[in-house]
XYZ file of C-alpha atoms in Angstrom:
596
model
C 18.308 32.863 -19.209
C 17.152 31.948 -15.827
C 19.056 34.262 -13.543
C 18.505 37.272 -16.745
C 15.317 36.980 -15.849
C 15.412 37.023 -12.449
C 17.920 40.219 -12.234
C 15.604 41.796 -15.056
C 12.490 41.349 -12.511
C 14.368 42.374 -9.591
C 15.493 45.839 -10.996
C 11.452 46.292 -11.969
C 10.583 45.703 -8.357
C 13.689 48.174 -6.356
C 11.503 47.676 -2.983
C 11.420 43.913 -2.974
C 14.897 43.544 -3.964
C 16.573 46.250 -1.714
C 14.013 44.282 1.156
C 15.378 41.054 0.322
C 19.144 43.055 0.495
C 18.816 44.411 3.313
C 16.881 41.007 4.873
C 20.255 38.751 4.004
C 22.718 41.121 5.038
C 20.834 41.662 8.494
C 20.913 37.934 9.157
C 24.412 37.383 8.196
C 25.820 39.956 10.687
C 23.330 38.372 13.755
C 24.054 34.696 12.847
C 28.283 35.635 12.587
C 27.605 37.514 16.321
C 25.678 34.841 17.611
C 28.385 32.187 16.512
C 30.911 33.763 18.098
C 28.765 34.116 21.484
C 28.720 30.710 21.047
C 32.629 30.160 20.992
C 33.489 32.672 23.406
C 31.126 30.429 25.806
C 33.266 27.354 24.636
C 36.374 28.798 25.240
C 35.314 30.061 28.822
C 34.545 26.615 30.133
C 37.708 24.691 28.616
C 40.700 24.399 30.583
C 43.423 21.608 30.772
C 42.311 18.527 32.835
C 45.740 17.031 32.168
C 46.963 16.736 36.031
C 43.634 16.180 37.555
C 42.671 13.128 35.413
C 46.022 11.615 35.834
C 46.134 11.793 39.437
C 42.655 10.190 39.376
C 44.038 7.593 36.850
C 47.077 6.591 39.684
C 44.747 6.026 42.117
C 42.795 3.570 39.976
C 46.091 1.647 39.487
C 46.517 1.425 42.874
C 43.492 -0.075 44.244
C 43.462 -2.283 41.440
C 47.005 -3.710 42.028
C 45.934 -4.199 45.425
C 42.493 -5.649 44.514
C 40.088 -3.669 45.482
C 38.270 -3.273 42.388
C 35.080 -1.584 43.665
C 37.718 1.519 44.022
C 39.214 0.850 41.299
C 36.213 0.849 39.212
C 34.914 4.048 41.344
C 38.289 5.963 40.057
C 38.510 4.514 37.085
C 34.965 5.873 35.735
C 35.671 9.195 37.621
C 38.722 9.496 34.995
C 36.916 8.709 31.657
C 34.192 11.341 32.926
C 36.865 13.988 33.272
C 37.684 13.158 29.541
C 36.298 15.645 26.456
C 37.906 12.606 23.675
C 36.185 14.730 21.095
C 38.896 17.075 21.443
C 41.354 15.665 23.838
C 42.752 13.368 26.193
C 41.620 10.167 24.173
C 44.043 7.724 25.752
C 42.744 8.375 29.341
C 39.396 7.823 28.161
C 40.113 4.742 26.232
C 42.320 3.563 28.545
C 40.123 3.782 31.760
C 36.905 2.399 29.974
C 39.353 -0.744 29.110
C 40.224 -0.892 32.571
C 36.486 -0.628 33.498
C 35.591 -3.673 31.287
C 38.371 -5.540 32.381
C 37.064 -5.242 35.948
C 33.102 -5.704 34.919
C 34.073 -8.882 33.140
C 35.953 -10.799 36.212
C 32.350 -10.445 38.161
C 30.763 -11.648 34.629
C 28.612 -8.125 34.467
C 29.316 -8.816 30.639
C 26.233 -6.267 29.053
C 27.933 -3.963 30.972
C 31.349 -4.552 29.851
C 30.010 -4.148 26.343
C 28.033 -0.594 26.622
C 31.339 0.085 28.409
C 33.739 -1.264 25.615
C 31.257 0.761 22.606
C 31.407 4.293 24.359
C 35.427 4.112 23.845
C 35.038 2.667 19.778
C 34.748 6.015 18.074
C 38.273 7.374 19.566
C 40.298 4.344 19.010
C 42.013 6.282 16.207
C 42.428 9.909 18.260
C 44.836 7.589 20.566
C 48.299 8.031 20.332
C 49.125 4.041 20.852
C 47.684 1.144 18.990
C 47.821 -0.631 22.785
C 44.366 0.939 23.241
C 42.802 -0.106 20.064
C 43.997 -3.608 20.782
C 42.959 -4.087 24.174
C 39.560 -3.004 22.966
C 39.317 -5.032 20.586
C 40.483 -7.629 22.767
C 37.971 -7.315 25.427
C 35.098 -6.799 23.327
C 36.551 -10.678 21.874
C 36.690 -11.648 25.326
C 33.060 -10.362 26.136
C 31.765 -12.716 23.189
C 33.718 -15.440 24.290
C 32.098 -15.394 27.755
C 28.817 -15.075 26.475
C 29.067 -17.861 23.761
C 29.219 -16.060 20.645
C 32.073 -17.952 19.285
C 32.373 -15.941 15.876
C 31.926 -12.400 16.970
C 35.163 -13.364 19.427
C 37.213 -14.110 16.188
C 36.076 -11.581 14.466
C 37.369 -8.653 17.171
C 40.720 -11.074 17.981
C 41.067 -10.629 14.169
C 40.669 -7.182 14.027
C 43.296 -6.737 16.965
C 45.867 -8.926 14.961
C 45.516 -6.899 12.002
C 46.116 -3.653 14.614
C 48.790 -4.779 16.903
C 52.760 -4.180 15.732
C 54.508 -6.303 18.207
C 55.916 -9.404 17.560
C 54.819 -10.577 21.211
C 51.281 -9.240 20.805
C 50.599 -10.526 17.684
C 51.620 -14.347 18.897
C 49.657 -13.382 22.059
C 46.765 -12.638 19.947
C 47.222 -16.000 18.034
C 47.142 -17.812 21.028
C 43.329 -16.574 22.372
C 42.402 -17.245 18.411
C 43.431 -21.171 18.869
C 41.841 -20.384 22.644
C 38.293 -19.473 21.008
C 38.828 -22.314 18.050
C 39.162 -24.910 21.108
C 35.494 -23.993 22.307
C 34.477 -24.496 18.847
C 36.134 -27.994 18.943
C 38.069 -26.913 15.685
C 41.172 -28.448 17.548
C 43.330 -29.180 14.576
C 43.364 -25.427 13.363
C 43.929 -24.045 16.960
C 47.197 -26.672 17.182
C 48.081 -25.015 13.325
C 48.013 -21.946 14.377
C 49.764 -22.716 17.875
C 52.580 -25.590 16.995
C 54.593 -22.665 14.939
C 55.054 -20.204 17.873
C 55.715 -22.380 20.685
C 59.026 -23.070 19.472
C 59.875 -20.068 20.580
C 59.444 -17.900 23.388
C 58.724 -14.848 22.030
C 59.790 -11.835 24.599
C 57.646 -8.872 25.696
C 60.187 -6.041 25.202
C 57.812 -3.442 26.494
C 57.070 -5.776 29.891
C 59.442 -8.846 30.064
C 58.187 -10.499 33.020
C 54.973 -10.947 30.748
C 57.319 -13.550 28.381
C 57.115 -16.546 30.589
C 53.329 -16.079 31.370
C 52.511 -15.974 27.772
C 54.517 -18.724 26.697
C 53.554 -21.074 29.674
C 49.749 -20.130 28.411
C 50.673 -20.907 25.391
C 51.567 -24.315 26.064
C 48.446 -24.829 28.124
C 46.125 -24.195 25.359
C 48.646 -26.225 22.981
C 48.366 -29.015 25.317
C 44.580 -28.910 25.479
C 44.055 -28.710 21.764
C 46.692 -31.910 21.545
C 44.485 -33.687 24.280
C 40.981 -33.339 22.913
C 42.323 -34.010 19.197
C 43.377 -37.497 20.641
C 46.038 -39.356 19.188
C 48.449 -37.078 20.791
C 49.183 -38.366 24.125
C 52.803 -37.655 24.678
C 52.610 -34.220 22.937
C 50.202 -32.980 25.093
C 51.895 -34.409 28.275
C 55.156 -32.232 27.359
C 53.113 -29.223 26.655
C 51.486 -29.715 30.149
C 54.698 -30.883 31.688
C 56.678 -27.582 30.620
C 53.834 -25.559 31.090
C 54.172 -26.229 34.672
C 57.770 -25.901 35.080
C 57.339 -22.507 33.697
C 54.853 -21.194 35.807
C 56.122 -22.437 38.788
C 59.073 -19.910 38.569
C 56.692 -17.110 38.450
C 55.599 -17.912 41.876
C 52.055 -17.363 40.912
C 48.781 -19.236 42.520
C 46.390 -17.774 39.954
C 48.244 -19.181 37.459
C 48.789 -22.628 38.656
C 45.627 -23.448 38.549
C 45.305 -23.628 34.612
C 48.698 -25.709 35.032
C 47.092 -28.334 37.415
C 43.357 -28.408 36.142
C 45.488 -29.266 32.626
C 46.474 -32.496 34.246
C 43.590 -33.223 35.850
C 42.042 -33.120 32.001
C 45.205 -35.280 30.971
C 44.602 -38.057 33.973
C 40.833 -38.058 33.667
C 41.222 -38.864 29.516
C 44.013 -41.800 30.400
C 42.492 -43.255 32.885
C 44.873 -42.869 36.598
C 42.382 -42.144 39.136
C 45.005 -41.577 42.032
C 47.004 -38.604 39.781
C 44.149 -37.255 38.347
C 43.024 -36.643 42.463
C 45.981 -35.406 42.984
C 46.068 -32.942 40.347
C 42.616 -32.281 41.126
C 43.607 -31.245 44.741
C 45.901 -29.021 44.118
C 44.517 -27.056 41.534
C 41.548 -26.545 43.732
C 44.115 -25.368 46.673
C 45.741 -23.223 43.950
C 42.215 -21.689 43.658
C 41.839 -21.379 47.430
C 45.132 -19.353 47.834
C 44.488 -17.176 44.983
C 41.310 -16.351 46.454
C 39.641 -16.477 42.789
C 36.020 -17.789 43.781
C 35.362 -19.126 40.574
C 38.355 -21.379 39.962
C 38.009 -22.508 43.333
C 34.375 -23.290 42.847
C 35.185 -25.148 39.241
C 37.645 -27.285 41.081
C 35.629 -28.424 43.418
C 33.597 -29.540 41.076
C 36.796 -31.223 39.492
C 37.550 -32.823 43.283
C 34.306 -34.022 43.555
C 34.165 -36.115 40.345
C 37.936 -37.358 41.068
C 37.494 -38.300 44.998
C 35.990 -41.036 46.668
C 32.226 -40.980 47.646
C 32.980 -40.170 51.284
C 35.024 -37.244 50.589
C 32.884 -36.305 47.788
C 30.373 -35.005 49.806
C 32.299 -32.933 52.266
C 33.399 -31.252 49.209
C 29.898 -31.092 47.524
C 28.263 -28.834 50.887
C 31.511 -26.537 50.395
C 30.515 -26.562 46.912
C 27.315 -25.714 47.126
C 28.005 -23.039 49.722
C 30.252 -21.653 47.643
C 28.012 -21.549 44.768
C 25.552 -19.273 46.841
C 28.339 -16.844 48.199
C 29.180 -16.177 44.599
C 25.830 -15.479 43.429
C 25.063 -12.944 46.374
C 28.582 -11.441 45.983
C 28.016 -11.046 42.436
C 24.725 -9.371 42.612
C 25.950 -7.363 45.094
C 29.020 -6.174 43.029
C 27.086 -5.498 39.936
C 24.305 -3.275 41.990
C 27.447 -1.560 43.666
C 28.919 -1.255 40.010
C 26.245 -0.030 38.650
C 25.697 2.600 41.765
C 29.326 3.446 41.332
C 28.965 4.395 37.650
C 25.126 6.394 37.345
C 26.343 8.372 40.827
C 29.504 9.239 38.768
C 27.992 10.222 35.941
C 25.547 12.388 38.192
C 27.547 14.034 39.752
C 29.943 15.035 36.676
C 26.485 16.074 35.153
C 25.750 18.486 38.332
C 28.984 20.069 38.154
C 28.901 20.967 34.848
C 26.084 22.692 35.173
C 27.071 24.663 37.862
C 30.689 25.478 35.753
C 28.330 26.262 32.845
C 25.680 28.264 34.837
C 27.449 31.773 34.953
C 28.480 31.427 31.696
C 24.864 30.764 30.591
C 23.512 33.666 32.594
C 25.878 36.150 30.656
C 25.468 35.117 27.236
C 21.423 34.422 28.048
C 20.386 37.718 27.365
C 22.677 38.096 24.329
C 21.826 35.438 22.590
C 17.864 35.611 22.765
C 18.283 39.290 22.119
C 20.442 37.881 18.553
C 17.681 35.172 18.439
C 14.774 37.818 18.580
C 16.135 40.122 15.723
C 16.802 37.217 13.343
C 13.853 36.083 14.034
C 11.816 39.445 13.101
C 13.789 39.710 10.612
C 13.178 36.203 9.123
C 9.511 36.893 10.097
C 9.005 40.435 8.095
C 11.055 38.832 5.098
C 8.794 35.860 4.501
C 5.682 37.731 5.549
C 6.795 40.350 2.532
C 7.633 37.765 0.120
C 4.501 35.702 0.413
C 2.510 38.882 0.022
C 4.233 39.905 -2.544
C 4.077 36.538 -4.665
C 0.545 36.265 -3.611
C -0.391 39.384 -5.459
C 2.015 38.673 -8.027
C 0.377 34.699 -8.706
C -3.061 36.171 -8.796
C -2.194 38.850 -11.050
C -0.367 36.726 -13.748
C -3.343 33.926 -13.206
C -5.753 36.495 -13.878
C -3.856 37.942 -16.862
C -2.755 34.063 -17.912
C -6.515 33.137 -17.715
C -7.896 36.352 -20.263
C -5.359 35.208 -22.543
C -6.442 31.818 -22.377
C -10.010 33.448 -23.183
C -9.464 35.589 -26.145
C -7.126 33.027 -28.045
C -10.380 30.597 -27.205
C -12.662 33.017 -28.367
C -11.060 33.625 -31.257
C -9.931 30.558 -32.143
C -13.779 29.226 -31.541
C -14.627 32.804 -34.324
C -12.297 31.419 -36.605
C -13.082 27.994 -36.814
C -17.123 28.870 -37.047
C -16.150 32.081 -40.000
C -13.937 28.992 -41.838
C -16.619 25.987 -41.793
C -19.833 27.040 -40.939
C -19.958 30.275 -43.046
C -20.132 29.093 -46.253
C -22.826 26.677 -45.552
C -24.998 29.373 -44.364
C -24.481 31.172 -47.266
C -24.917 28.265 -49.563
C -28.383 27.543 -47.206
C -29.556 30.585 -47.458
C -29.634 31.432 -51.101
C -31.396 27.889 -51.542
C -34.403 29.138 -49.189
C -34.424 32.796 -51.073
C -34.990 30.664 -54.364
C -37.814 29.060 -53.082
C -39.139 25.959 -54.772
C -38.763 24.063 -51.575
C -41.648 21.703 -52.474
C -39.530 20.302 -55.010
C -37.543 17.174 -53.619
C -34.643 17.934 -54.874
C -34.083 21.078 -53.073
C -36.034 19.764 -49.966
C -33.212 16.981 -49.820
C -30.265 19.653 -50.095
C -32.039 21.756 -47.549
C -32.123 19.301 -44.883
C -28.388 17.997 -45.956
C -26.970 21.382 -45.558
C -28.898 21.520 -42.256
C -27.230 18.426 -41.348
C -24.364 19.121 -42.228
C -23.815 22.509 -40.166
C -25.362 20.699 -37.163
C -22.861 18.436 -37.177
C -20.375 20.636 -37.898
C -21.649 22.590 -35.094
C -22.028 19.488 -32.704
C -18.450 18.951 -33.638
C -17.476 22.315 -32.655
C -18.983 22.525 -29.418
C -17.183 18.558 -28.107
C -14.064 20.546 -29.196
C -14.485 22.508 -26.701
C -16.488 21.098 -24.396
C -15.252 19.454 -20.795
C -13.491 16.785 -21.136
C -14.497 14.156 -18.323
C -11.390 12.525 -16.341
C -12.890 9.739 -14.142
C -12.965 6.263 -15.098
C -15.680 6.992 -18.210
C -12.253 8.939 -19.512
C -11.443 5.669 -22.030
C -15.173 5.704 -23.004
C -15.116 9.442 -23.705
C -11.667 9.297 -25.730
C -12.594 6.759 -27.721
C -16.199 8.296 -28.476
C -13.761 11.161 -29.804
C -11.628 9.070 -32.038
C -14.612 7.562 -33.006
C -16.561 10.427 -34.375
C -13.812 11.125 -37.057
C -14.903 7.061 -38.963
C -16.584 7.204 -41.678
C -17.590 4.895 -44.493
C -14.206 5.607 -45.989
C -12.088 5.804 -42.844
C -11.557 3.071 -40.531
C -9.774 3.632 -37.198
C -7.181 1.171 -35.548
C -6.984 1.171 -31.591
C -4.856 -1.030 -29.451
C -3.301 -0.811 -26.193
C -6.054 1.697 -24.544
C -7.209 -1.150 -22.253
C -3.854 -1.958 -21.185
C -3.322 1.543 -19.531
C -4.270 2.449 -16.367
C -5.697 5.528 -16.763
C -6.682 5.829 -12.917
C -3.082 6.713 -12.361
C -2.207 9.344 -14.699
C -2.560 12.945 -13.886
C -5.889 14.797 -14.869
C -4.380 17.430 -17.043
C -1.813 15.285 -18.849
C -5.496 12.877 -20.073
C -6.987 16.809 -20.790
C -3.517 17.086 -22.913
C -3.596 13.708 -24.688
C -7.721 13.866 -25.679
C -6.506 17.260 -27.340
C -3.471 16.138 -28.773
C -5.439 13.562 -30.596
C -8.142 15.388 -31.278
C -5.754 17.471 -33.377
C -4.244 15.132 -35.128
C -7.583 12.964 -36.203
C -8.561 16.998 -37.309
C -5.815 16.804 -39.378
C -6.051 13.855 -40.973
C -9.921 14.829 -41.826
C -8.405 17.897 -43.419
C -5.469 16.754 -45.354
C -4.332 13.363 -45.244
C -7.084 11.794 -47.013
C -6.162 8.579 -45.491
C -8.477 5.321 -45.809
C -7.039 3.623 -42.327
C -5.907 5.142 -39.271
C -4.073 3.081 -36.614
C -2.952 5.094 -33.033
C -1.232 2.613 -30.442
C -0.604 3.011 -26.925
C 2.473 1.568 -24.787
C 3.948 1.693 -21.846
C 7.656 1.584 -20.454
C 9.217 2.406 -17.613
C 6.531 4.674 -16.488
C 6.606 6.373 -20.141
C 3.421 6.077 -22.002
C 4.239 6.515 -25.728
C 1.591 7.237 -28.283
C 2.334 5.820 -32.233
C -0.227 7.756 -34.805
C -0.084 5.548 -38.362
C -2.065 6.560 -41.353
C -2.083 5.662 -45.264
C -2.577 9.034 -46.223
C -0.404 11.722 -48.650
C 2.350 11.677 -46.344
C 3.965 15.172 -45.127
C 6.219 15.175 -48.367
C 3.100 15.659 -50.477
C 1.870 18.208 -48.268
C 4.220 20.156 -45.881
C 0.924 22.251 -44.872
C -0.080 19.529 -42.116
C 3.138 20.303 -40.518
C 2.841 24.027 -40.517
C -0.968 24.461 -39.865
C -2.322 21.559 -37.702
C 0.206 20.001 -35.599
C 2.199 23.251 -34.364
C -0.312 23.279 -31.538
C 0.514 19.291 -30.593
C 3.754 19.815 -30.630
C 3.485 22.979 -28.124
C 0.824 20.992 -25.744
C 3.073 17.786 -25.991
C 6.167 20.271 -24.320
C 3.875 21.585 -22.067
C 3.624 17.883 -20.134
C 7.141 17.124 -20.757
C 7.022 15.168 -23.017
C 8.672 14.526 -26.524
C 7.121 14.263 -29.978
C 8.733 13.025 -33.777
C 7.333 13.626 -36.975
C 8.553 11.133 -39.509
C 8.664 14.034 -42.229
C 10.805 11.989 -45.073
C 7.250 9.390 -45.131
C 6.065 9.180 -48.613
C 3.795 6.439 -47.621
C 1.306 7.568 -45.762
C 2.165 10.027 -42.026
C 3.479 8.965 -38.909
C 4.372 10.659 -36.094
C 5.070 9.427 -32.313
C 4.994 11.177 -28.855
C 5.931 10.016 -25.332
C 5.407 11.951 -21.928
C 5.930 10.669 -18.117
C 3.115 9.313 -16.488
């Protein structure tokens, strides 16, 4: 009915629809242009990166096989820049920024590991190898492990196990799980998860030299977990003990050290000063060769609680020396880090723009010029249409509002012909007889007087201005009240409970008429004795229940047809819903409920 209407007013207004037309059909063809402008800039710029970003990946891998990880770092960030992973080369990306936390973490620049880490998150699954999602996950475990956040580490370990496929990554996995459950002193479930897999050494068939690294690692933390348990003394002395033997094939200083420092632990627990110096020693020697500053500054540490007093505090000024070195060389790797990666990211910004500056400059003047018509276009449309409806609104107002007028009018002509009429006439004849003097007709005078004043009074609050500030309860019930009379008594409850301060003006306007109506009705027809109207409110429903003893609507089907047509249309008019119990022989009821 909806759309009938809308195609029936269209075809009476030809200019307004063919401008409306004309309007869409204008702005389709400029925004389809000014899309492809748009592509045709896209496809200019985009060209295959494929050679340039893997030559800039090698020479990452080289400097950071040879250890120079300020390079590294430098070449590895140039690489992830040269990346689009929206649309391609997601593994470089992914890869490099793994690469870049991997390096940011060692000099324990662990915020900046983790913005590092999130940038790759959203194209773990345009990769084409689950390695990447892993070692992401991974690192961001590793980050929370450094930084103490014991449960956040499980939870991205977890999520790696549930990624990786390999037999050997999965028990490599396992192993950093029992790794973080050892900081949380939950030894019992690290050495669960840990006793299974060490009876086997499970091989890396991607990378087989990594087999005897993982399972001497494994060990070590096996060991550890046996140690601080207690209880477990010779277990964790042949986890330690093969441990060693392992890595000492791999010819590996870095290494060693966990081997050593895990006998220190061992020595210091049972109590043999002269091994646990020994141990001690060498780890810290391990440390020295391996030139990892930290170890070697954590073994000191180890050295000087296992040596002698004397010796003791030769190592404690190397210790302390050390201590400062690391702090300045730290700072200073993390400002050059940090240099490395905003100059980077400059200068990939700069030369975009200058790729994307010709391009601009041709499709500049296209593009506003698409921009500008649209935009007239738009401009004259709604400029017409508000005009239009403008008119239109104040034309059907004004029309709306004479209507309103006459069917007042005559509904205030009627009413007056129908009750005051007859009174008059009846008054008028009684003055032409005269005899006035005589009580009796003085007293029928001056109740027929009465009687069309108040008939008159009544008239006049029917149509009068209803009031709809807080004196609206007063004035309502002032309403209802004028319809008691010696023989009618009038029920109210629940008009206190309602806040009237939140319902909307016209929908009070609607329900003083509404009642108004019915308690006309009533007068007329029911002939009731009591009157009872209730008020209640649910779930921001206010729902009206009208009770009285009267002849009922089977008795007299006029009080449906005459009087309450009119509540029924104002109660639609709000929204609301009305029911008529019609089948009452006991008096009429009838119930109404509208949003408030």
């Amino acid at each position: 009915m909806i759309i009938k209407n809308l195609i029936r007013f269209f075809y009476k207004k030809l200019v307004v629809f063919y401008l409306l037309f004309f309007s869409i059909v204008l702005a389709t063809i400029f925004s389809i242009q000014f899309s492809q402008a748009k592509n045709l800039q896209i496809k200019y710029i985009k060209k295959d990166r494929t050679a340039e970003i893997k030559q800039m990946q090698e020479k990452a891998f080289a400097f950071f096989d040879s250890g120079k990880h300020d390079s590294a770092l430098f070449y590895f960030n140039k690489t992830q820049l040269l990346c689009n992973p929206k649309e391609d080369y997601a593994d470089y990306y992914v890869g490099s920024l793994n690469h870049m936390v991997e390096i940011l973490q060692r000099y324990g620049d662990y915020y900046e590991a983790e913005a590092t880490l999130i940038k790759g998150f959203p194209y773990l699954e345009k990769t084409t190898n689950v390695k990447y999602a892993v070692n992401a996950y991974t690192f961001m475990a590793y980050n929370y492990l450094y930084t103490y956040d014991y449960e956040k580490a499980l939870y991205y370990h977890k999520k790696a196990l549930k990624t990786a496929f390999s037999t050997f990554r999965k028990s490599r996995i396992l192993s950093e799980i029992a790794f973080v459950y050892m900081h949380q002193k939950k030894y019992q479930e690290a050495i669960d998860l840990l006793e299974p897999i060490s009876k086997y050494k499970i091989v890396d068939k991607i990378t087989p030299s990594n087999t005897d690294y993982q399972h001497a690692a494994l060990l070590y933390n096996l060991g550890l977990s046996y140690l601080y348990l207690g209880n477990h003394k010779e277990q964790a002395f042949k986890c330690f003990d093969e441990s060693l033997k392992l890595t000492l094939t791999l010819n590996d200083d870095y290494e060693l050290i966990g081997s050593y420092h895990s006998f220190y632990r061992y020595y210091l627990k049972y109590n043999n000063p002269r091994l646990k110096k020994i141990n001690a020693e060498k780890a810290y020697y391990c440390a020295k060769r391996a030139k990892s500053s930290t170890n070697e500054i954590n073994m000191l540490a180890q050295l000087i609680e296992a040596d002698n007093p004397k010796n003791s505090k030769k190592y404690w000024k190397i210790y302390i020396r050390k201590i400062d070195s690391l702090i300045v060389s730290r700072k200073k790797a993390k400002n050059q880090f940090a240099d490395i990666i905003y100059n980077s990211k400059k200068d990939k910004e700069e030369n975009l723009e200058l790729k994307n500056q010709k391009a601009e400059k041709e499709l500049q003047l296209e593009r506003q010029k698409n921009r500008n018509i649209i935009l007239y276009i738009s401009i004259s449309f709604v400029l017409s249409a508000f005009l239009f409806l403008f008119f239109h609104l104040f034309k059907k107002s004004k029309k709306e509002k004479n209507e309103a007028i006459y069917i007042s009018e005559a509904r205030i002509s009627k009413k007056l012909d129908t009750e005051l009429a007859n009174d008059l006439y009846q008054t008028l004849i009684l003055i032409k007889k005269g005899n006035l003097e005589q009580n009796e007709n003085k007293d029928q005078l001056l109740n027929n007087l009465e009687n069309i004043y108040s008939k008159t009074r009544n008239i006049s609050k029917e149509n009068s201005f209803i009031t709809t500030d807080e004196n609206y309860v007063f004035e309502l019930k002032e309403m209802i009240s004028g319809f008691k009379t010696e023989k009618v008594n009038i029920l109210l409850q629940g008009f206190d409970v309602v806040r009237w301060n939140q319902i909307e003006k016209n929908k009070k306007i609607m329900l003083y008429r509404v009642l108004q109506e019915m308690f006309r009705n009533m007068k007329k027809h029911s002939e009731a004795s009591l009157v009872s109207v209730t008020l209640k409110i649910s779930n921001s429903l206010l729902t009206v229940l009208y009770a009285d003893n009267g002849v009922g609507t089977t008795n007299n089907p006029l009080i449906l047809k005459n009087g309450l047509q009119n509540v029924e249309n104002r109660i639609k008019t709000i929204k609301g819903t009305i029911t008529f119990d019609k089948n009452s022989d006991k008096g009429f009821k009838v119930s109404f409920t509208f949003p408030i």
